[in-house]
């Protein structure tokens, strides 16, 4: 069975990677779907995000990385994916994720959402937090792999 793990991954963090690793033990194939979110202004360009994701999860053998710019349910229908993986860090994540799960289910009846709780050590990590700390020259190495840290250095010139 295939599962999809969608996100903007701007940038990918150890929290994301943990969810991919854990999902890869449950499903035959995990598709990490680097989405274009029209409601977000991305810090990293799409190809930069794709490159970082590829490098960050290259050690996981049953993972594929691809991209999509439309509705997630359309991707799922076109690729025979029945499960979407969503991570929950805190109760505050649940309300929005529940709304998305219901909307997806109403558009594609056999599309299930699997919520995975983050590991405690990753429960406060967010891409926006990492971007902010990096922009002020802070050390982000606890929260992102070296490939991501290198992209920040290149982009910010620090």
PDB file of C-alpha atoms in Angstrom:
ATOM      1  CA  UNK A   1       0.000   0.000   0.000  1.00  0.00           C
ATOM      2  CA  UNK A   2       1.154   3.513  -0.857  1.00  0.00           C
ATOM      3  CA  UNK A   3       0.883   6.586   1.338  1.00  0.00           C
ATOM      4  CA  UNK A   4       1.557  10.217   0.506  1.00  0.00           C
ATOM      5  CA  UNK A   5       3.173  12.743   2.822  1.00  0.00           C
ATOM      6  CA  UNK A   6       2.482  16.205   1.379  1.00  0.00           C
ATOM      7  CA  UNK A   7       3.976  19.487   2.447  1.00  0.00           C
ATOM      8  CA  UNK A   8       5.764  22.585   1.287  1.00  0.00           C
ATOM      9  CA  UNK A   9       8.931  21.529   3.167  1.00  0.00           C
ATOM     10  CA  UNK A  10      10.259  25.094   3.299  1.00  0.00           C
ATOM     11  CA  UNK A  11      12.609  23.692   4.573  1.00  0.00           C
ATOM     12  CA  UNK A  12      12.426  20.016   5.513  1.00  0.00           C
ATOM     13  CA  UNK A  13      13.221  19.494   9.215  1.00  0.00           C
ATOM     14  CA  UNK A  14      14.151  16.553  11.401  1.00  0.00           C
ATOM     15  CA  UNK A  15      10.481  16.471  12.414  1.00  0.00           C
ATOM     16  CA  UNK A  16       9.460  15.846   8.798  1.00  0.00           C
ATOM     17  CA  UNK A  17      12.205  13.276   8.330  1.00  0.00           C
ATOM     18  CA  UNK A  18      11.107  11.406  11.457  1.00  0.00           C
ATOM     19  CA  UNK A  19       7.565  11.114  10.079  1.00  0.00           C
ATOM     20  CA  UNK A  20       8.872   9.837   6.736  1.00  0.00           C
ATOM     21  CA  UNK A  21      11.069   7.254   8.469  1.00  0.00           C
ATOM     22  CA  UNK A  22       8.223   6.025  10.671  1.00  0.00           C
ATOM     23  CA  UNK A  23       5.752   5.948   7.769  1.00  0.00           C
ATOM     24  CA  UNK A  24       8.209   3.954   5.671  1.00  0.00           C
ATOM     25  CA  UNK A  25       7.973   1.147   8.255  1.00  0.00           C
ATOM     26  CA  UNK A  26       4.182   1.036   7.928  1.00  0.00           C
ATOM     27  CA  UNK A  27       3.694   1.372   4.161  1.00  0.00           C
ATOM     28  CA  UNK A  28       5.240  -0.336   1.133  1.00  0.00           C
ATOM     29  CA  UNK A  29       5.886   3.038  -0.474  1.00  0.00           C
ATOM     30  CA  UNK A  30       5.834   6.571   0.916  1.00  0.00           C
ATOM     31  CA  UNK A  31       5.571   9.397  -1.582  1.00  0.00           C
ATOM     32  CA  UNK A  32       6.928  12.666  -0.237  1.00  0.00           C
ATOM     33  CA  UNK A  33       4.965  15.237  -2.194  1.00  0.00           C
ATOM     34  CA  UNK A  34       6.559  18.677  -2.361  1.00  0.00           C
ATOM     35  CA  UNK A  35       3.528  20.873  -2.902  1.00  0.00           C
ATOM     36  CA  UNK A  36       3.216  24.341  -4.280  1.00  0.00           C
ATOM     37  CA  UNK A  37       0.968  26.239  -1.900  1.00  0.00           C
ATOM     38  CA  UNK A  38      -0.491  29.280  -3.653  1.00  0.00           C
ATOM     39  CA  UNK A  39      -1.292  30.813  -0.251  1.00  0.00           C
ATOM     40  CA  UNK A  40       2.350  30.795   0.870  1.00  0.00           C
ATOM     41  CA  UNK A  41       5.329  32.853  -0.134  1.00  0.00           C
ATOM     42  CA  UNK A  42       8.140  30.319  -0.059  1.00  0.00           C
ATOM     43  CA  UNK A  43      11.605  31.175   1.213  1.00  0.00           C
ATOM     44  CA  UNK A  44      13.226  28.461  -0.911  1.00  0.00           C
ATOM     45  CA  UNK A  45      12.414  27.989  -4.582  1.00  0.00           C
ATOM     46  CA  UNK A  46      10.631  24.811  -5.581  1.00  0.00           C
ATOM     47  CA  UNK A  47      13.755  23.144  -6.997  1.00  0.00           C
ATOM     48  CA  UNK A  48      15.731  24.027  -3.863  1.00  0.00           C
ATOM     49  CA  UNK A  49      13.068  22.400  -1.704  1.00  0.00           C
ATOM     50  CA  UNK A  50      12.980  19.324  -3.942  1.00  0.00           C
ATOM     51  CA  UNK A  51      16.777  18.997  -3.729  1.00  0.00           C
ATOM     52  CA  UNK A  52      16.813  19.307   0.061  1.00  0.00           C
ATOM     53  CA  UNK A  53      14.043  16.717   0.446  1.00  0.00           C
ATOM     54  CA  UNK A  54      15.823  14.280  -1.888  1.00  0.00           C
ATOM     55  CA  UNK A  55      19.055  14.587   0.095  1.00  0.00           C
ATOM     56  CA  UNK A  56      17.371  14.461   3.500  1.00  0.00           C
ATOM     57  CA  UNK A  57      15.468  11.208   2.873  1.00  0.00           C
ATOM     58  CA  UNK A  58      17.892   9.474   0.499  1.00  0.00           C
ATOM     59  CA  UNK A  59      18.693   6.886   3.190  1.00  0.00           C
ATOM     60  CA  UNK A  60      15.105   5.561   3.155  1.00  0.00           C
ATOM     61  CA  UNK A  61      14.714   2.984   0.391  1.00  0.00           C
ATOM     62  CA  UNK A  62      10.942   2.853  -0.086  1.00  0.00           C
ATOM     63  CA  UNK A  63      10.476   6.602  -0.451  1.00  0.00           C
ATOM     64  CA  UNK A  64       9.921   8.513  -3.663  1.00  0.00           C
ATOM     65  CA  UNK A  65       9.908  12.280  -4.011  1.00  0.00           C
ATOM     66  CA  UNK A  66       7.726  14.088  -6.477  1.00  0.00           C
ATOM     67  CA  UNK A  67       5.761  17.291  -6.852  1.00  0.00           C
ATOM     68  CA  UNK A  68       2.201  18.422  -7.475  1.00  0.00           C
ATOM     69  CA  UNK A  69       0.503  21.792  -7.718  1.00  0.00           C
ATOM     70  CA  UNK A  70      -3.177  20.851  -7.675  1.00  0.00           C
ATOM     71  CA  UNK A  71      -5.521  19.230  -5.217  1.00  0.00           C
ATOM     72  CA  UNK A  72      -4.067  16.444  -3.122  1.00  0.00           C
ATOM     73  CA  UNK A  73      -7.093  14.246  -3.853  1.00  0.00           C
ATOM     74  CA  UNK A  74      -6.409  14.545  -7.582  1.00  0.00           C
ATOM     75  CA  UNK A  75      -2.843  13.357  -7.028  1.00  0.00           C
ATOM     76  CA  UNK A  76      -4.124  10.482  -4.877  1.00  0.00           C
ATOM     77  CA  UNK A  77      -6.700   9.445  -7.489  1.00  0.00           C
ATOM     78  CA  UNK A  78      -4.175   9.617 -10.355  1.00  0.00           C
ATOM     79  CA  UNK A  79      -1.539   7.630  -8.432  1.00  0.00           C
ATOM     80  CA  UNK A  80      -3.776   5.089  -6.650  1.00  0.00           C
ATOM     81  CA  UNK A  81      -2.820   6.397  -3.196  1.00  0.00           C
ATOM     82  CA  UNK A  82      -5.284   5.598  -0.424  1.00  0.00           C
ATOM     83  CA  UNK A  83      -3.638   7.189   2.635  1.00  0.00           C
ATOM     84  CA  UNK A  84      -2.290  10.631   3.456  1.00  0.00           C
ATOM     85  CA  UNK A  85       0.159  11.010   6.350  1.00  0.00           C
ATOM     86  CA  UNK A  86      -0.197  14.091   8.526  1.00  0.00           C
ATOM     87  CA  UNK A  87       1.914  14.978  11.534  1.00  0.00           C
ATOM     88  CA  UNK A  88       0.514  16.491  14.703  1.00  0.00           C
ATOM     89  CA  UNK A  89       2.806  18.481  16.988  1.00  0.00           C
ATOM     90  CA  UNK A  90       0.225  19.927  19.348  1.00  0.00           C
ATOM     91  CA  UNK A  91      -3.507  20.217  19.865  1.00  0.00           C
ATOM     92  CA  UNK A  92      -3.418  23.453  17.867  1.00  0.00           C
ATOM     93  CA  UNK A  93      -2.474  21.458  14.719  1.00  0.00           C
ATOM     94  CA  UNK A  94      -5.450  19.148  15.076  1.00  0.00           C
ATOM     95  CA  UNK A  95      -8.287  21.516  14.185  1.00  0.00           C
ATOM     96  CA  UNK A  96      -6.847  22.537  10.815  1.00  0.00           C
ATOM     97  CA  UNK A  97      -5.739  18.986  10.024  1.00  0.00           C
ATOM     98  CA  UNK A  98      -9.183  17.621  10.891  1.00  0.00           C
ATOM     99  CA  UNK A  99     -10.829  20.120   8.530  1.00  0.00           C
ATOM    100  CA  UNK A 100      -8.477  19.098   5.714  1.00  0.00           C
ATOM    101  CA  UNK A 101      -9.093  15.400   6.419  1.00  0.00           C
ATOM    102  CA  UNK A 102     -12.864  15.882   6.204  1.00  0.00           C
ATOM    103  CA  UNK A 103     -12.591  17.956   3.025  1.00  0.00           C
ATOM    104  CA  UNK A 104     -10.345  15.335   1.383  1.00  0.00           C
ATOM    105  CA  UNK A 105     -12.673  12.519   2.451  1.00  0.00           C
ATOM    106  CA  UNK A 106     -15.695  14.345   1.032  1.00  0.00           C
ATOM    107  CA  UNK A 107     -13.922  14.727  -2.332  1.00  0.00           C
ATOM    108  CA  UNK A 108     -12.464  11.196  -2.413  1.00  0.00           C
ATOM    109  CA  UNK A 109     -14.413   8.730  -0.261  1.00  0.00           C
ATOM    110  CA  UNK A 110     -11.712   6.043  -0.024  1.00  0.00           C
ATOM    111  CA  UNK A 111      -8.900   8.450   0.899  1.00  0.00           C
ATOM    112  CA  UNK A 112      -7.930   8.005   4.550  1.00  0.00           C
ATOM    113  CA  UNK A 113      -5.878  10.322   6.760  1.00  0.00           C
ATOM    114  CA  UNK A 114      -3.367   8.818   9.172  1.00  0.00           C
ATOM    115  CA  UNK A 115      -2.306  11.194  11.929  1.00  0.00           C
ATOM    116  CA  UNK A 116       1.093  10.528  13.485  1.00  0.00           C
ATOM    117  CA  UNK A 117       2.148  12.291  16.641  1.00  0.00           C
ATOM    118  CA  UNK A 118       5.589  13.823  16.439  1.00  0.00           C
ATOM    119  CA  UNK A 119       8.318  12.628  18.728  1.00  0.00           C
ATOM    120  CA  UNK A 120       8.528  14.830  21.818  1.00  0.00           C
ATOM    121  CA  UNK A 121      11.951  16.093  20.766  1.00  0.00           C
ATOM    122  CA  UNK A 122      10.442  17.398  17.500  1.00  0.00           C
ATOM    123  CA  UNK A 123       7.162  18.723  18.872  1.00  0.00           C
ATOM    124  CA  UNK A 124       8.126  22.394  18.727  1.00  0.00           C
ATOM    125  CA  UNK A 125      10.020  22.387  15.420  1.00  0.00           C
ATOM    126  CA  UNK A 126       8.445  24.222  12.505  1.00  0.00           C
ATOM    127  CA  UNK A 127       9.861  25.337   9.206  1.00  0.00           C
ATOM    128  CA  UNK A 128       8.899  28.936   9.979  1.00  0.00           C
ATOM    129  CA  UNK A 129      10.789  28.808  13.289  1.00  0.00           C
ATOM    130  CA  UNK A 130      13.867  27.423  11.524  1.00  0.00           C
ATOM    131  CA  UNK A 131      13.674  30.147   8.852  1.00  0.00           C
ATOM    132  CA  UNK A 132      13.438  32.884  11.472  1.00  0.00           C
ATOM    133  CA  UNK A 133      16.352  31.607  13.558  1.00  0.00           C
ATOM    134  CA  UNK A 134      18.505  31.104  10.457  1.00  0.00           C
ATOM    135  CA  UNK A 135      17.718  34.599   9.179  1.00  0.00           C
ATOM    136  CA  UNK A 136      19.215  36.035  12.376  1.00  0.00           C
ATOM    137  CA  UNK A 137      22.305  33.838  12.123  1.00  0.00           C
ATOM    138  CA  UNK A 138      21.241  31.369  14.801  1.00  0.00           C
ATOM    139  CA  UNK A 139      22.384  27.753  14.882  1.00  0.00           C
ATOM    140  CA  UNK A 140      19.740  25.507  13.298  1.00  0.00           C
ATOM    141  CA  UNK A 141      21.802  22.309  13.216  1.00  0.00           C
ATOM    142  CA  UNK A 142      19.665  20.660  15.939  1.00  0.00           C
ATOM    143  CA  UNK A 143      16.561  20.897  13.761  1.00  0.00           C
ATOM    144  CA  UNK A 144      17.667  20.382  10.156  1.00  0.00           C
ATOM    145  CA  UNK A 145      20.108  18.106   8.327  1.00  0.00           C
ATOM    146  CA  UNK A 146      23.443  19.497   7.064  1.00  0.00           C
ATOM    147  CA  UNK A 147      22.110  19.839   3.485  1.00  0.00           C
ATOM    148  CA  UNK A 148      19.453  22.278   4.703  1.00  0.00           C
ATOM    149  CA  UNK A 149      21.896  24.217   6.854  1.00  0.00           C
ATOM    150  CA  UNK A 150      24.143  24.534   3.787  1.00  0.00           C
ATOM    151  CA  UNK A 151      21.264  25.877   1.673  1.00  0.00           C
ATOM    152  CA  UNK A 152      20.577  28.551   4.276  1.00  0.00           C
ATOM    153  CA  UNK A 153      24.245  29.553   4.321  1.00  0.00           C
ATOM    154  CA  UNK A 154      24.285  29.769   0.538  1.00  0.00           C
ATOM    155  CA  UNK A 155      21.037  31.718   0.320  1.00  0.00           C
ATOM    156  CA  UNK A 156      21.682  34.077   3.216  1.00  0.00           C
ATOM    157  CA  UNK A 157      25.400  34.472   2.570  1.00  0.00           C
ATOM    158  CA  UNK A 158      26.242  33.606   6.192  1.00  0.00           C
TER     159      UNK A 158
END
